[in-house]
Amino acid sequence: MTKADIEKVMWLGRVVAVQPRIRLMRSFDERHHSYQGYVLCVDGTIGDDPGEFLIAVGKAAHEKHRFQEGMEVNGLAVPAPDPRLETAGFYKASSLKVLKDTEGKPSAGPPFLGVPPDLETYRSRGHRRLDARTYEAKCTSCIWGCRMPVEMIIDHWNPSKKRYRFETFCYGPKNCSLYRAGPTRKVPGRKGMSYTEEDWGDEDATSHRGPDD
């Protein structure tokens, strides 16, 4: 038995939400996204601990199982080593099995449920910033919501100098009744400078979409 096998934890439960797993890298006024897969919020048991927990799954696993709210699923996973870089507490999910599929059709929303689209759809749609309190209160179950770990390079000349935080975003329809942008976000830079990400950035990223898309 390898060390990786020893670290794996068995989990089981009902999926209560599925959202994209996306990491954001910032360097002052520049940003780059890494589209890594999906995050399952599961209500069940992981190891010996009952409750809700987050499991990161890969793109291929989602293509195979088409995860959505209401499924009963089990599998193995490994504790994420750096909580600054992962929304989920567990990743490297394996031995995945769908024990029971979702019954009935999802509600029209918002929040929007059902099977999340492929990662390229998220990339092509673009996102708008989403108020963190609105996300926590109304959007954690929505397939268009996303809580991203953010890695910020503070100094171009010293890229090892970094800070970390989480930011929330919306990939959903512009006319969603639950949407609230919240305050603009500031990105720290070298020598005490900062960059404010204004509204025009979100408008530009989603300008190709209509109000109901």
CSV table of C-alpha atoms in Angstrom, one decimal:
chain,number,residue,atom,x,y,z
A,1,MET,CA,0.0,0.0,0.0
A,2,THR,CA,1.4,3.4,-1.0
A,3,LYS,CA,1.5,6.6,1.0
A,4,ALA,CA,-1.2,8.0,-1.3
A,5,ASP,CA,-3.5,5.1,-0.6
A,6,ILE,CA,-3.1,5.6,3.2
A,7,GLU,CA,-4.0,9.3,2.9
A,8,LYS,CA,-7.2,8.5,1.0
A,9,VAL,CA,-10.4,9.1,2.9
A,10,MET,CA,-13.7,7.3,2.1
A,11,TRP,CA,-16.8,9.6,1.7
A,12,LEU,CA,-20.5,9.2,1.0
A,13,GLY,CA,-23.5,11.5,0.8
A,14,ARG,CA,-26.0,13.5,-1.1
A,15,VAL,CA,-24.7,16.2,-3.5
A,16,VAL,CA,-26.3,19.6,-2.5
A,17,ALA,CA,-24.4,21.8,-5.0
A,18,VAL,CA,-21.9,21.6,-7.9
A,19,GLN,CA,-19.8,24.6,-9.0
A,20,PRO,CA,-16.8,25.1,-11.1
A,21,ARG,CA,-13.3,24.7,-9.6
A,22,ILE,CA,-11.4,27.7,-10.9
A,23,ARG,CA,-8.2,29.3,-9.5
A,24,LEU,CA,-7.4,33.0,-10.1
A,25,MET,CA,-3.9,34.4,-10.3
A,26,ARG,CA,-3.5,38.2,-9.9
A,27,SER,CA,-0.6,40.5,-10.5
A,28,PHE,CA,-1.7,44.1,-10.0
A,29,ASP,CA,-3.9,44.9,-13.0
A,30,GLU,CA,-3.4,41.5,-14.7
A,31,ARG,CA,-5.3,38.3,-14.0
A,32,HIS,CA,-5.2,34.7,-15.2
A,33,HIS,CA,-7.7,31.9,-14.6
A,34,SER,CA,-7.0,28.2,-14.3
A,35,TYR,CA,-10.1,26.0,-15.0
A,36,GLN,CA,-9.4,22.9,-13.0
A,37,GLY,CA,-12.7,21.0,-12.7
A,38,TYR,CA,-15.6,21.1,-10.3
A,39,VAL,CA,-16.4,21.3,-6.6
A,40,LEU,CA,-19.1,19.0,-5.1
A,41,CYS,CA,-20.7,20.1,-1.8
A,42,VAL,CA,-21.8,16.9,-0.2
A,43,ASP,CA,-24.0,16.3,2.8
A,44,GLY,CA,-23.0,13.0,4.3
A,45,THR,CA,-20.0,11.4,6.0
A,46,ILE,CA,-16.3,11.7,5.2
A,47,GLY,CA,-14.1,9.4,7.2
A,48,ASP,CA,-15.9,9.3,10.6
A,49,ASP,CA,-17.1,12.9,10.4
A,50,PRO,CA,-20.8,13.6,9.5
A,51,GLY,CA,-21.9,17.0,7.9
A,52,GLU,CA,-21.3,19.0,4.8
A,53,PHE,CA,-17.9,18.9,3.0
A,54,LEU,CA,-16.4,20.0,-0.3
A,55,ILE,CA,-14.8,17.5,-2.8
A,56,ALA,CA,-12.8,18.6,-5.8
A,57,VAL,CA,-13.4,16.4,-8.9
A,58,GLY,CA,-11.7,16.6,-12.3
A,59,LYS,CA,-13.2,17.5,-15.7
A,60,ALA,CA,-13.2,13.9,-16.9
A,61,ALA,CA,-15.1,12.7,-13.8
A,62,HIS,CA,-17.8,15.3,-14.4
A,63,GLU,CA,-18.1,14.4,-18.1
A,64,LYS,CA,-18.6,10.8,-17.1
A,65,HIS,CA,-21.0,11.2,-14.2
A,66,ARG,CA,-22.6,14.5,-14.9
A,67,PHE,CA,-22.9,15.5,-11.3
A,68,GLN,CA,-25.8,17.6,-10.1
A,69,GLU,CA,-27.7,18.5,-7.0
A,70,GLY,CA,-29.7,15.5,-5.6
A,71,MET,CA,-27.4,12.7,-6.5
A,72,GLU,CA,-26.1,10.2,-3.9
A,73,VAL,CA,-22.4,9.6,-4.5
A,74,ASN,CA,-19.5,7.9,-2.8
A,75,GLY,CA,-15.7,7.7,-3.4
A,76,LEU,CA,-12.3,8.3,-2.0
A,77,ALA,CA,-10.4,11.6,-1.7
A,78,VAL,CA,-7.2,13.1,-0.3
A,79,PRO,CA,-7.1,16.1,2.1
A,80,ALA,CA,-6.0,19.2,0.2
A,81,PRO,CA,-2.5,20.2,1.4
A,82,ASP,CA,-2.8,24.0,1.1
A,83,PRO,CA,-6.2,25.5,2.1
A,84,ARG,CA,-5.1,28.8,0.5
A,85,LEU,CA,-5.2,27.2,-3.0
A,86,GLU,CA,-8.4,25.2,-2.8
A,87,THR,CA,-12.0,25.9,-2.0
A,88,ALA,CA,-12.5,22.2,-1.3
A,89,GLY,CA,-11.1,20.5,1.7
A,90,PHE,CA,-10.5,17.3,-0.3
A,91,TYR,CA,-9.3,16.6,-3.8
A,92,LYS,CA,-7.9,13.9,-6.1
A,93,ALA,CA,-11.3,12.2,-5.9
A,94,SER,CA,-11.2,8.6,-7.1
A,95,SER,CA,-13.4,5.4,-7.2
A,96,LEU,CA,-16.4,7.6,-7.8
A,97,LYS,CA,-19.8,5.9,-7.9
A,98,VAL,CA,-23.3,7.3,-8.4
A,99,LEU,CA,-25.5,5.4,-6.0
A,100,LYS,CA,-28.7,7.2,-6.9
A,101,ASP,CA,-29.4,9.7,-9.6
A,102,THR,CA,-31.4,13.0,-9.2
A,103,GLU,CA,-35.1,12.6,-9.3
A,104,GLY,CA,-37.2,15.0,-11.3
A,105,LYS,CA,-36.2,18.2,-13.1
A,106,PRO,CA,-34.4,21.1,-11.4
A,107,SER,CA,-36.4,24.3,-10.7
A,108,ALA,CA,-36.1,27.1,-13.2
A,109,GLY,CA,-34.1,29.2,-10.7
A,110,PRO,CA,-32.6,31.3,-9.5
A,111,PRO,CA,-30.6,29.7,-8.0
A,112,PHE,CA,-29.9,27.7,-11.1
A,113,LEU,CA,-29.5,23.9,-10.5
A,114,GLY,CA,-29.1,20.9,-12.8
A,115,VAL,CA,-25.9,19.6,-14.5
A,116,PRO,CA,-23.2,22.4,-14.8
A,117,PRO,CA,-21.8,23.0,-18.3
A,118,ASP,CA,-18.3,22.2,-19.5
A,119,LEU,CA,-15.5,24.4,-18.4
A,120,GLU,CA,-15.1,26.0,-21.8
A,121,THR,CA,-18.6,27.4,-21.4
A,122,TYR,CA,-17.6,29.1,-18.2
A,123,ARG,CA,-14.5,30.5,-19.8
A,124,SER,CA,-16.4,31.8,-22.8
A,125,ARG,CA,-19.2,33.4,-20.8
A,126,GLY,CA,-17.0,35.4,-18.6
A,127,HIS,CA,-17.9,36.5,-15.0
A,128,ARG,CA,-18.9,39.4,-12.9
A,129,ARG,CA,-17.8,40.0,-9.3
A,130,LEU,CA,-20.4,38.7,-6.8
A,131,ASP,CA,-20.8,40.2,-3.4
A,132,ALA,CA,-19.5,37.6,-0.9
A,133,ARG,CA,-22.5,37.9,1.5
A,134,THR,CA,-24.9,37.5,-1.4
A,135,TYR,CA,-23.0,34.4,-2.5
A,136,GLU,CA,-23.1,32.8,1.0
A,137,ALA,CA,-26.8,33.6,1.5
A,138,LYS,CA,-28.2,32.8,-1.9
A,139,CYS,CA,-25.7,31.5,-4.5
A,140,THR,CA,-23.8,28.5,-2.9
A,141,SER,CA,-26.1,26.0,-4.7
A,142,CYS,CA,-26.2,27.8,-8.1
A,143,ILE,CA,-24.2,26.2,-11.0
A,144,TRP,CA,-23.2,29.7,-12.1
A,145,GLY,CA,-21.7,30.8,-8.7
A,146,CYS,CA,-18.0,30.3,-8.0
A,147,ARG,CA,-15.8,30.9,-5.0
A,148,MET,CA,-12.2,31.1,-6.3
A,149,PRO,CA,-8.9,30.9,-4.4
A,150,VAL,CA,-6.8,33.9,-5.4
A,151,GLU,CA,-3.1,34.0,-5.5
A,152,MET,CA,-1.7,37.5,-5.8
A,153,ILE,CA,1.9,38.3,-6.8
A,154,ILE,CA,2.7,41.6,-5.0
A,155,ASP,CA,5.9,42.5,-6.7
A,156,HIS,CA,6.8,41.7,-10.3
A,157,TRP,CA,10.5,41.8,-9.4
A,158,ASN,CA,10.0,39.4,-6.5
A,159,PRO,CA,7.4,36.9,-7.6
A,160,SER,CA,7.8,34.8,-4.5
A,161,LYS,CA,6.2,37.6,-2.5
A,162,LYS,CA,2.5,36.6,-2.6
A,163,ARG,CA,-0.7,37.0,-0.7
A,164,TYR,CA,-3.9,34.8,-0.8
A,165,ARG,CA,-7.6,35.3,-0.4
A,166,PHE,CA,-10.9,34.1,-1.8
A,167,GLU,CA,-13.2,36.0,-4.2
A,168,THR,CA,-16.7,35.2,-5.4
A,169,PHE,CA,-18.0,35.5,-8.9
A,170,CYS,CA,-21.1,35.0,-11.0
A,171,TYR,CA,-21.2,33.4,-14.5
A,172,GLY,CA,-25.0,33.5,-14.7
A,173,PRO,CA,-27.6,35.6,-16.5
A,174,LYS,CA,-27.1,39.3,-16.2
A,175,ASN,CA,-30.8,39.7,-15.2
A,176,CYS,CA,-30.7,37.4,-12.3
A,177,SER,CA,-32.8,38.8,-9.5
A,178,LEU,CA,-30.4,37.6,-6.8
A,179,TYR,CA,-27.3,39.2,-8.2
A,180,ARG,CA,-25.5,41.9,-6.2
A,181,ALA,CA,-22.0,43.1,-7.3
A,182,GLY,CA,-20.8,44.3,-4.0
A,183,PRO,CA,-17.9,46.7,-3.5
A,184,THR,CA,-15.1,46.9,-6.0
A,185,ARG,CA,-12.0,44.9,-5.3
A,186,LYS,CA,-8.5,46.2,-4.7
A,187,VAL,CA,-5.3,44.3,-5.6
A,188,PRO,CA,-2.2,45.1,-3.6
A,189,GLY,CA,1.0,46.0,-5.4
A,190,ARG,CA,4.6,46.8,-4.6
A,191,LYS,CA,5.6,49.7,-2.3
A,192,GLY,CA,2.1,50.1,-1.0
A,193,MET,CA,0.4,50.7,-4.3
A,194,SER,CA,-3.0,49.1,-5.2
A,195,TYR,CA,-5.1,48.6,-8.2
A,196,THR,CA,-8.9,48.9,-8.1
A,197,GLU,CA,-10.8,46.6,-10.4
A,198,GLU,CA,-13.6,48.8,-11.7
A,199,ASP,CA,-17.0,47.9,-13.1
A,200,TRP,CA,-16.0,48.3,-16.7
A,201,GLY,CA,-13.8,45.2,-16.4
A,202,ASP,CA,-16.9,43.0,-15.7
A,203,GLU,CA,-18.9,44.8,-18.4
A,204,ASP,CA,-16.1,44.1,-20.9
A,205,ALA,CA,-15.8,40.4,-19.9
A,206,THR,CA,-19.5,39.8,-20.4
A,207,SER,CA,-20.3,42.3,-23.2
A,208,HIS,CA,-21.0,39.5,-25.7
A,209,ARG,CA,-23.9,38.3,-23.6
A,210,GLY,CA,-27.4,39.6,-23.6
A,211,PRO,CA,-29.3,40.6,-20.5
A,212,ASP,CA,-31.0,37.2,-20.1
A,213,ASP,CA,-27.9,35.2,-20.9
